[in-house]
C-alpha atoms as an extended CHARMM CRD file, in Angstrom:
* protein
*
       119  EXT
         1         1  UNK       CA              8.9420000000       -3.0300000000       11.7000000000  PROA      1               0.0000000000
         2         2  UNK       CA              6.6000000000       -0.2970000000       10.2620000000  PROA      2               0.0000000000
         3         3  UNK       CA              9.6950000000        0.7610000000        7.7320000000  PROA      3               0.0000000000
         4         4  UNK       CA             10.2860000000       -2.8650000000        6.6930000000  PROA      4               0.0000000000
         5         5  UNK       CA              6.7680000000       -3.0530000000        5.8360000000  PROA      5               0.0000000000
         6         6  UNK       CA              6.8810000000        0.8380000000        3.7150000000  PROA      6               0.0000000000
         7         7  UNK       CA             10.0540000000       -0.9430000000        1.5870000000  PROA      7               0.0000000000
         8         8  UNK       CA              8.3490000000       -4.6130000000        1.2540000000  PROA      8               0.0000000000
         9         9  UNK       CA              5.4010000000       -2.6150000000       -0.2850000000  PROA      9               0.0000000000
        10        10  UNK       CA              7.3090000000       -0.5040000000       -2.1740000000  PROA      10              0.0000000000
        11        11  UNK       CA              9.6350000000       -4.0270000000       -3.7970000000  PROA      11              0.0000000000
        12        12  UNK       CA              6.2280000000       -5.3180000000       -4.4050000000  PROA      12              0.0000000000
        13        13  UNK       CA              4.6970000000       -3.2290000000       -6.4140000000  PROA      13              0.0000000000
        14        14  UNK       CA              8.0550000000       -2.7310000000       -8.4640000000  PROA      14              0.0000000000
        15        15  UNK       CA              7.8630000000       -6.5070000000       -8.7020000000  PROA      15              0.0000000000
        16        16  UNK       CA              4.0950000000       -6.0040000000       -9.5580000000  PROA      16              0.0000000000
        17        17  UNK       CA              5.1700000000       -3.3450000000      -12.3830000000  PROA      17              0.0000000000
        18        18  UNK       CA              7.9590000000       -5.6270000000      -13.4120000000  PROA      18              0.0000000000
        19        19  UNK       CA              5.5130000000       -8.5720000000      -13.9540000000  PROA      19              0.0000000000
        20        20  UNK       CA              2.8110000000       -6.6180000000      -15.5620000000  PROA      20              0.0000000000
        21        21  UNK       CA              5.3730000000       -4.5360000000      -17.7990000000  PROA      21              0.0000000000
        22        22  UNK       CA              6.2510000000       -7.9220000000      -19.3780000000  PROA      22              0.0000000000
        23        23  UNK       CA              3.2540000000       -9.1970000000      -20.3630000000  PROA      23              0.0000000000
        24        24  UNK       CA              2.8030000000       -5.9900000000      -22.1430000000  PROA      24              0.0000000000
        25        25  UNK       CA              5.8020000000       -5.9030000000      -24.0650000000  PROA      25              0.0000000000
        26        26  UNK       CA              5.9600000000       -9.7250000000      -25.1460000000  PROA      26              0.0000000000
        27        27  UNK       CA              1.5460000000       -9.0700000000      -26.1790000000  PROA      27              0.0000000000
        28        28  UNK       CA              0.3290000000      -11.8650000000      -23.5580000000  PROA      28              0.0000000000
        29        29  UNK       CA             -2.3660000000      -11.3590000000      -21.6540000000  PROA      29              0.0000000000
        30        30  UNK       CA             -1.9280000000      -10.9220000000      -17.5970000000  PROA      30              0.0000000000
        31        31  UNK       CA             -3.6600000000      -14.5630000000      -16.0140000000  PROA      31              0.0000000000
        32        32  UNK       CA             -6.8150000000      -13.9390000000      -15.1510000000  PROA      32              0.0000000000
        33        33  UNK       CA             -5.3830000000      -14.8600000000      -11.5320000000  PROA      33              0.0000000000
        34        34  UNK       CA             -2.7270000000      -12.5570000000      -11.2530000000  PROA      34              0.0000000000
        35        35  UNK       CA             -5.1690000000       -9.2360000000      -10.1220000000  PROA      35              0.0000000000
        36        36  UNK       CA             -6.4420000000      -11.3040000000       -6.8660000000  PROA      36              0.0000000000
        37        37  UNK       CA             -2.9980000000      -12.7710000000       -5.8570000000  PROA      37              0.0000000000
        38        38  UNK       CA             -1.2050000000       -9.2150000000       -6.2270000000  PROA      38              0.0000000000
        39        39  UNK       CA             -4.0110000000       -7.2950000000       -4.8560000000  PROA      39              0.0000000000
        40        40  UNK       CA             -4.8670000000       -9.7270000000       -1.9090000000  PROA      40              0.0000000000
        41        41  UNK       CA             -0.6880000000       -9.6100000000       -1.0540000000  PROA      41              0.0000000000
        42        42  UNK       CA             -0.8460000000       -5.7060000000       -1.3940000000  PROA      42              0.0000000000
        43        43  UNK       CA             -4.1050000000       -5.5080000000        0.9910000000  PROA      43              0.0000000000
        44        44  UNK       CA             -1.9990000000       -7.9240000000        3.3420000000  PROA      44              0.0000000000
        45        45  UNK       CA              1.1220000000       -5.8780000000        3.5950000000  PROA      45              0.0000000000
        46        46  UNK       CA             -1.1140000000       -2.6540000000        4.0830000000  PROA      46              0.0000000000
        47        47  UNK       CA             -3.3860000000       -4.0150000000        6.9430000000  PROA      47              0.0000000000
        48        48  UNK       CA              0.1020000000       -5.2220000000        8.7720000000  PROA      48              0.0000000000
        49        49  UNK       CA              1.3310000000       -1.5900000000        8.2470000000  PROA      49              0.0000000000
        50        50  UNK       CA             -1.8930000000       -0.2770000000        9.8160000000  PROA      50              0.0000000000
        51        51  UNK       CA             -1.6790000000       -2.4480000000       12.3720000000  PROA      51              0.0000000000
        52        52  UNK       CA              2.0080000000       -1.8750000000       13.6970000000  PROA      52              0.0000000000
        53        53  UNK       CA              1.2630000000        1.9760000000       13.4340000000  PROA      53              0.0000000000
        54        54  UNK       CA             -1.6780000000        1.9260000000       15.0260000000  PROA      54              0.0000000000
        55        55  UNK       CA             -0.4290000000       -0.3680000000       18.5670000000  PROA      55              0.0000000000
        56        56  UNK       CA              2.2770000000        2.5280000000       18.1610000000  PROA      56              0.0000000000
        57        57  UNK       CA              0.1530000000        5.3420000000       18.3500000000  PROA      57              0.0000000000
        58        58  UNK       CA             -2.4120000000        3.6470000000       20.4440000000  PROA      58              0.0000000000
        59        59  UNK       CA             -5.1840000000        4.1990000000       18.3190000000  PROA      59              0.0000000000
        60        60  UNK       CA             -8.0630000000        1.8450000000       18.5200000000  PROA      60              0.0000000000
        61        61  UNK       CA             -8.8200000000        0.3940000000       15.2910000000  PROA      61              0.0000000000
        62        62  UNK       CA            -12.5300000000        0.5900000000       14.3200000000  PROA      62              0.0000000000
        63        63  UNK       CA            -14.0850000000       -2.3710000000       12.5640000000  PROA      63              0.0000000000
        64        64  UNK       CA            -15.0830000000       -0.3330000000       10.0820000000  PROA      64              0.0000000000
        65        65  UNK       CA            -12.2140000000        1.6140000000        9.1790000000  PROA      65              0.0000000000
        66        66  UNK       CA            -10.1890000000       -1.5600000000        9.2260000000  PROA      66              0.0000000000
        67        67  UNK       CA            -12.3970000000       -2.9750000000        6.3640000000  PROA      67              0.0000000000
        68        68  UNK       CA            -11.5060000000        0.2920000000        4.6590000000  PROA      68              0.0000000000
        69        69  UNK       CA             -8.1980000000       -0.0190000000        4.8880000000  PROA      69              0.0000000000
        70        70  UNK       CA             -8.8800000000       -3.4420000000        2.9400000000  PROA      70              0.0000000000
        71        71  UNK       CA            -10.9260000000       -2.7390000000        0.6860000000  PROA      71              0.0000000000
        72        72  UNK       CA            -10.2940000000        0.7920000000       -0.1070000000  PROA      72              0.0000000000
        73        73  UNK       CA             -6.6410000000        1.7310000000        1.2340000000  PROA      73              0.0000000000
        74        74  UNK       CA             -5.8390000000        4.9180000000       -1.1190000000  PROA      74              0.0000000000
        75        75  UNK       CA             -9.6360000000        6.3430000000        0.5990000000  PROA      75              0.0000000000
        76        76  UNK       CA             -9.4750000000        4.8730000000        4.2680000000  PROA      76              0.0000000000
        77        77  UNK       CA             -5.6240000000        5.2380000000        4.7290000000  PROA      77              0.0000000000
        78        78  UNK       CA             -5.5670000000        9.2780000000        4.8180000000  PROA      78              0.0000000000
        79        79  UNK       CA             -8.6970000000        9.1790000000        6.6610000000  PROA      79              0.0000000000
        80        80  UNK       CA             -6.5710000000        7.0080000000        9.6550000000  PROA      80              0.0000000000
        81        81  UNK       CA             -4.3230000000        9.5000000000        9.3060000000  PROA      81              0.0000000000
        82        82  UNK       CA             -6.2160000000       11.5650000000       10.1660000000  PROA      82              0.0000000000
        83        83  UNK       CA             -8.1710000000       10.3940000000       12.8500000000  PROA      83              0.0000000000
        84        84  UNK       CA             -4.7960000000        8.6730000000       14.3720000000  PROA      84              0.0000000000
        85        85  UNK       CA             -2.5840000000       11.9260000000       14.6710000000  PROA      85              0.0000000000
        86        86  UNK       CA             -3.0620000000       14.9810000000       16.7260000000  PROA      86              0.0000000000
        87        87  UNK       CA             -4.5890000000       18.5250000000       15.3710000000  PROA      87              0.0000000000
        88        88  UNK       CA             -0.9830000000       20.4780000000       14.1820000000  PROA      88              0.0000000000
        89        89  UNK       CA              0.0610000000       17.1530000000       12.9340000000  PROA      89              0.0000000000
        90        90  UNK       CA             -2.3210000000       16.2880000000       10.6090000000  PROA      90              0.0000000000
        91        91  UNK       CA             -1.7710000000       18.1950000000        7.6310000000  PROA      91              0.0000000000
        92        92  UNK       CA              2.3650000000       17.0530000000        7.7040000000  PROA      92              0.0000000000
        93        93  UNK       CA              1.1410000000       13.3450000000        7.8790000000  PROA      93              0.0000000000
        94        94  UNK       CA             -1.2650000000       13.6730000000        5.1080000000  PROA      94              0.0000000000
        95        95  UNK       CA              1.5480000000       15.2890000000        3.0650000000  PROA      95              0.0000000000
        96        96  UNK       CA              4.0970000000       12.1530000000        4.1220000000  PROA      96              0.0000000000
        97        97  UNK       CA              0.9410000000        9.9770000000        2.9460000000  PROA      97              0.0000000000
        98        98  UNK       CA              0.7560000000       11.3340000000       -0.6280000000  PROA      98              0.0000000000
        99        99  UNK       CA              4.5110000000       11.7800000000       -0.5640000000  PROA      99              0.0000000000
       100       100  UNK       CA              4.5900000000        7.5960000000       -0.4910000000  PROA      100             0.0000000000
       101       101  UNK       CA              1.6880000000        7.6230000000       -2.1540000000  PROA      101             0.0000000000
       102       102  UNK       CA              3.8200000000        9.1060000000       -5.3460000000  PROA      102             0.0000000000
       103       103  UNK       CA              6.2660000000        6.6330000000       -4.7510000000  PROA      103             0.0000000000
       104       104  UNK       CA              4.4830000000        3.7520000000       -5.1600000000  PROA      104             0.0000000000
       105       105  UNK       CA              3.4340000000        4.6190000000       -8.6230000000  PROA      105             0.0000000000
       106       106  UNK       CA              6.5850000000        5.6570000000       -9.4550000000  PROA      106             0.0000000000
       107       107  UNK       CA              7.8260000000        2.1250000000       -8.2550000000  PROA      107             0.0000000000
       108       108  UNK       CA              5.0700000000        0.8150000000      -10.5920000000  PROA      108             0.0000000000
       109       109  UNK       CA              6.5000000000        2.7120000000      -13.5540000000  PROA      109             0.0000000000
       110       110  UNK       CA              9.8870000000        1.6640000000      -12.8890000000  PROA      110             0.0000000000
       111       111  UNK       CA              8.9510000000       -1.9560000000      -12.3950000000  PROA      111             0.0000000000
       112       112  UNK       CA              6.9620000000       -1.6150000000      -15.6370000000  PROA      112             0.0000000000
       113       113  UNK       CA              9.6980000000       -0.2250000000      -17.4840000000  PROA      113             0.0000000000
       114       114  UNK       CA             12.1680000000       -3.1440000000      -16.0850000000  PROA      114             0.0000000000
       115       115  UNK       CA              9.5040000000       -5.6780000000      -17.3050000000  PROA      115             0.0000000000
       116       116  UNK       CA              9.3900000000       -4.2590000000      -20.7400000000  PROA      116             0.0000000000
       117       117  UNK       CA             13.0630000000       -4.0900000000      -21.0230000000  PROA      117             0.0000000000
       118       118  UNK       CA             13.2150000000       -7.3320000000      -20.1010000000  PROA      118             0.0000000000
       119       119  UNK       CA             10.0040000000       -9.1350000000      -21.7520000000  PROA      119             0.0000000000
């Protein structure tokens, strides 16, 4: 489940680079609606990711860290890291953290490139 979740997030924000990458090349503004729905889907998938990993690990989810992972997931997702894995461990999950971290933008870029191509 947590792996479907990873690749879902990682289709949507080539989808989100795809969309974005076309309004860019054919010069039309993004709809003013577009930010919420992509970010509020993005926040979604990344609070069901914390979730599932979290009943794995069991690690109790804070109230306030759980807000964090909502409203500030690139801050409040290494700190659950973190907190959430064992001293030895920590530094290697971190790592595996920025490691996705890169591939999300580059699944931006390549859903912006896409876009362009095909705006």
């Amino acid at each position: 489940m947590k792996r479907k979740l990873e690749i879902s997030l990682l289709v949507w924000f080539v989808l989100l680079g795809a969309v974005s990458g076309s309004f860019v090349a054919r010069h039309v503004p993004e709809p003013s609606w577009w930010p919420l729905i992509s970010g509020l889907i993005a926040s979604i998938v990344i609070f069901c990711w914390y979730r599932v990993d979290s009943i794995q690990k069991g690690f109790k989810r804070t109230f306030w860290l759980s807000v964090g992972v909502i409203a500030i997931a690139p801050l409040a997702i290494p700190l659950y890291v973190v907190q959430s894995n064992e001293r030895g461990v920590r530094l290697r999950a971190v790592g595996r953290v920025l490691g996705y971290f890169c591939l999300v933008l580059i699944a931006c870029v390549i859903g912006g490139v896409i876009g362009a191509l095909i705006g």
